mmCIF file of C-alpha atoms in Angstrom:
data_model
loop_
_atom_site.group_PDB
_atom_site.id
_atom_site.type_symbol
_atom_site.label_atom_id
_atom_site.label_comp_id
_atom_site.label_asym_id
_atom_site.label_seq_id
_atom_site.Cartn_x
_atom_site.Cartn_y
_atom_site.Cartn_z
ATOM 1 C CA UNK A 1 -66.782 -2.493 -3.027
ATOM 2 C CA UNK A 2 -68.730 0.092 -1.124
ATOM 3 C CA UNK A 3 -68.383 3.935 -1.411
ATOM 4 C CA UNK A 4 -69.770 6.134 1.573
ATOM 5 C CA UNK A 5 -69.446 9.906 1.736
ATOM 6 C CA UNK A 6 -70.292 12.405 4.522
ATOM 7 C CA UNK A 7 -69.816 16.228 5.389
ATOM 8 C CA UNK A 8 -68.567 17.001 8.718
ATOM 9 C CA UNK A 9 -68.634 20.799 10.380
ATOM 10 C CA UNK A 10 -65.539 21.243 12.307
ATOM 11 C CA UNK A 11 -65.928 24.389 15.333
ATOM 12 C CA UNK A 12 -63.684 27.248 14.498
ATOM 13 C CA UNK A 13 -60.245 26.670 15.817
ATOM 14 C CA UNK A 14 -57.844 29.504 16.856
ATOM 15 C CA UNK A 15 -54.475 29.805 14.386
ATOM 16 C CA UNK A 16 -51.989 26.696 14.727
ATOM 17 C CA UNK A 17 -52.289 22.910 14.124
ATOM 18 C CA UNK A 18 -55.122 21.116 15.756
ATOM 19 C CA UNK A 19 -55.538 17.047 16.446
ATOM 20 C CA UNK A 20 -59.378 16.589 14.666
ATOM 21 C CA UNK A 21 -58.254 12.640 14.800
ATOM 22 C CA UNK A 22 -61.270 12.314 17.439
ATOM 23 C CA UNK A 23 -63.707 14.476 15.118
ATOM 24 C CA UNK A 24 -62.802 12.272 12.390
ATOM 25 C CA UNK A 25 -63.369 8.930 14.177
ATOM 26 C CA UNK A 26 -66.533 10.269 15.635
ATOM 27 C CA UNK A 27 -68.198 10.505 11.777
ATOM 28 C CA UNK A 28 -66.248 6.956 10.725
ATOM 29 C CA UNK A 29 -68.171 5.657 13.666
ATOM 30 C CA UNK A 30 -71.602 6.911 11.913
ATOM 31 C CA UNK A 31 -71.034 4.946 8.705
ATOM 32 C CA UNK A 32 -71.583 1.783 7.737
ATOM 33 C CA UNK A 33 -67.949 -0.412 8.887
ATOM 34 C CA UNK A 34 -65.494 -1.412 6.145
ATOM 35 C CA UNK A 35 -63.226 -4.574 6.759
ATOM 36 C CA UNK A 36 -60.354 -2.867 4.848
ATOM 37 C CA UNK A 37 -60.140 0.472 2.412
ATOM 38 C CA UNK A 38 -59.143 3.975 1.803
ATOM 39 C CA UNK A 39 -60.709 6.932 4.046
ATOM 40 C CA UNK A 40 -60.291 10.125 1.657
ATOM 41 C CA UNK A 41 -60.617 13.156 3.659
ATOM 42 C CA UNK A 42 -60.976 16.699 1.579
ATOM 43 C CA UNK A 43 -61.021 20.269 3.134
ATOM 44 C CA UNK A 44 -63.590 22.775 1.352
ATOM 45 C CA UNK A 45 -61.748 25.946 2.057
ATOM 46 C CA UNK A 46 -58.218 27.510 0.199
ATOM 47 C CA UNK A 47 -56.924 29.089 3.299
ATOM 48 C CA UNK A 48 -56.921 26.068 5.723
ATOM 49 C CA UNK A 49 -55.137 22.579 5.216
ATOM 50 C CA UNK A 50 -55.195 18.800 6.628
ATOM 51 C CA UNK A 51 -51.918 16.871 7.375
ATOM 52 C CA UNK A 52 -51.046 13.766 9.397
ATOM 53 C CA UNK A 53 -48.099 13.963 11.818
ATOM 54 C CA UNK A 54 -47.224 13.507 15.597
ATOM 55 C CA UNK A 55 -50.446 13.088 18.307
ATOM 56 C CA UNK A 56 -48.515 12.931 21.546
ATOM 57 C CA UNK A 57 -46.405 15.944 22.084
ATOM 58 C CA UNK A 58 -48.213 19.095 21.482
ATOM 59 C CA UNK A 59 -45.110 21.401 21.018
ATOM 60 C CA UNK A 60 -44.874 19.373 17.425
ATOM 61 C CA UNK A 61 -48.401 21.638 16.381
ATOM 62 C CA UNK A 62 -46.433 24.978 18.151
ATOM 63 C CA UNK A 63 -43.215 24.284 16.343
ATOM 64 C CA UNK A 64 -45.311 23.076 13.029
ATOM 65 C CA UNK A 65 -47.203 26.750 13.428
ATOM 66 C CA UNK A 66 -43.869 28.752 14.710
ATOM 67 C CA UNK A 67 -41.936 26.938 11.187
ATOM 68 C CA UNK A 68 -44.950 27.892 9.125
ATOM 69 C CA UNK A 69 -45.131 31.289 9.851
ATOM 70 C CA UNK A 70 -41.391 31.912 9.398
ATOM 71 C CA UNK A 71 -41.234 30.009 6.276
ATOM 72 C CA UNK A 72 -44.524 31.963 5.132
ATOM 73 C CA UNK A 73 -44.315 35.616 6.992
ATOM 74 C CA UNK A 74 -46.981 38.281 6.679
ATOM 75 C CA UNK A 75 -47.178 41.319 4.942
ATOM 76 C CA UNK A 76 -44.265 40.467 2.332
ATOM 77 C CA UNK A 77 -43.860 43.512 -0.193
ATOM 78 C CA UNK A 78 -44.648 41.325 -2.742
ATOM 79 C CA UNK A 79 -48.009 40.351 -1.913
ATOM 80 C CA UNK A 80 -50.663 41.379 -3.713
ATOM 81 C CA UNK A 81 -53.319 39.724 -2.360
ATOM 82 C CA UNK A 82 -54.029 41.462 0.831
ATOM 83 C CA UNK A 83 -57.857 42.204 0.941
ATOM 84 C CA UNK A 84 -58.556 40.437 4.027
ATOM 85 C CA UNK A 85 -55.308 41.436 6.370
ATOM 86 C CA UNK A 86 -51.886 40.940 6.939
ATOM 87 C CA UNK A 87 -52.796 36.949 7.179
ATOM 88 C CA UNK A 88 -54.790 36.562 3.885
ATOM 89 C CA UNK A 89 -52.121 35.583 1.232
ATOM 90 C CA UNK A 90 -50.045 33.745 3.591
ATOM 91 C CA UNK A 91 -52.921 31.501 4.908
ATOM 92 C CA UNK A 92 -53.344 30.530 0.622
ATOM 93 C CA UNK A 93 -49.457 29.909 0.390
ATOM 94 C CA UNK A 94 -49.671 27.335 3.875
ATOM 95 C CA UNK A 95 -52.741 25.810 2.732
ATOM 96 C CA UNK A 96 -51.008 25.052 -0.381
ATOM 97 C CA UNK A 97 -47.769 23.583 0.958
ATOM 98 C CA UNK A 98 -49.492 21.533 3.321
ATOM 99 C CA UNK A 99 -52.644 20.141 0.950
ATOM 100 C CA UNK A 100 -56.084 20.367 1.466
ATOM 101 C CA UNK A 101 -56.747 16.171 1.780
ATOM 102 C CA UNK A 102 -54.993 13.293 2.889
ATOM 103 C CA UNK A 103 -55.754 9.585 2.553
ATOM 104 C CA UNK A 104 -55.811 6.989 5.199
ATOM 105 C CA UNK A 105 -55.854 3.203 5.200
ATOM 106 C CA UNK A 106 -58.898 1.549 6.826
ATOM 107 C CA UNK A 107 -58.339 -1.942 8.926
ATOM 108 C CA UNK A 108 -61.937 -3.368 10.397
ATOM 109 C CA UNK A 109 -63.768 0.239 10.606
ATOM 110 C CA UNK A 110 -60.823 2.269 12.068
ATOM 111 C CA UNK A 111 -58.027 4.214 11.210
ATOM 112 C CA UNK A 112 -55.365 2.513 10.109
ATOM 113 C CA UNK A 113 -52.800 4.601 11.297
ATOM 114 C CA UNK A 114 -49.313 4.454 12.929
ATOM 115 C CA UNK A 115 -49.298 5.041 17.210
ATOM 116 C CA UNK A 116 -48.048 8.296 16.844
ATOM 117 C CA UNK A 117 -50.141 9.978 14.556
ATOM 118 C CA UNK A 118 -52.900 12.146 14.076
ATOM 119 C CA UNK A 119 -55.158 14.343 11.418
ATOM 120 C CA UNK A 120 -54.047 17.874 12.222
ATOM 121 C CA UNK A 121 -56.638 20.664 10.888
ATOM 122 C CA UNK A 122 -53.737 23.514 10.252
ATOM 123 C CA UNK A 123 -55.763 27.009 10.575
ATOM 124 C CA UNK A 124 -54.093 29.391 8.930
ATOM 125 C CA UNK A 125 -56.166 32.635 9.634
ATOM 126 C CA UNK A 126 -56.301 34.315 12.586
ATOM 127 C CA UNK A 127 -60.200 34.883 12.751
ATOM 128 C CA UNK A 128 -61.662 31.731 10.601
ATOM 129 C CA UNK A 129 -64.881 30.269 11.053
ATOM 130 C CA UNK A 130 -65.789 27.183 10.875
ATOM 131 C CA UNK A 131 -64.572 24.100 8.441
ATOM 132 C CA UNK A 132 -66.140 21.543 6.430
ATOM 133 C CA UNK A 133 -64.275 18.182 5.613
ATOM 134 C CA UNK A 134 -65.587 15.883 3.083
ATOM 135 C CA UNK A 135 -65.181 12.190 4.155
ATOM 136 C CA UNK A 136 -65.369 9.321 1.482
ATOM 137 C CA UNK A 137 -64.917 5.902 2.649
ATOM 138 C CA UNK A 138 -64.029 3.161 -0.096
ATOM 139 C CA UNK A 139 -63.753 -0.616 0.606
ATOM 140 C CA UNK A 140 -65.213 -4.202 1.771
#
């Protein structure tokens, strides 16, 4: 068995749910090809998260981000932690929810996943910067 690990930078993305399926790809393609394994990804940040769900239909990520921000709505009373605005706390609560890695099977170097899904980065500030994702690659 074979373990690879790399860091990738991701740009800074606006608020909402973004396909980084391509980004991801992109650094599998810069690693050494496994027959068959597990690709671990792992977000390094508390107030963004990583999900898989539908690549096709873009109103999925605006009805993801519209659900989200009704199910997790700003400036609650009960908030405490507000230091960094209105979107701080709420951003921590999403991030939570949604997970900060997900694993995906790995058939002859690619993505083993189904035809209508993707890796969505979900940013959940409104002025973030950039994000790092931690790729580990286990398998034969």
């Amino acid at each position: 068995m074979m373990w690879q690990q790399v860091e990738i930078t991701l740009n800074a993305y606006s608020r909402g749910f973004h396909l980084i399926t391509a980004d991801i790809e992109h650094a599998l393609n810069e690693l050494s090809p496994v027959r068959y394994g597990l690709l671990h990804l792992f977000i390094k940040h508390s107030s963004a998260s990583l999900t898989i769900n539908e690549n096709a239909d873009p109103t999925v990520r605006d009805d993801m981000e519209r659900h989200f921000n009704q199910f997790v709505p700003e400036n609650a009373p009960y908030y405490r932690h507000t230091y960094e605005g209105p979107d701080d706390m709420p951003a921590h609560i999403k991030a939570s929810t949604l997970g900060s890695s997900v694993s995906v099977p790995l058939s002859n170097g690619k993505m083993n996943l189904g035809l209508w899904q993707g890796v969505y980065l979900g940013e959940h500030r409104d002025y973030a910067g950039s994000r790092t994702v931690v790729l580990t690659v286990s398998g034969e």
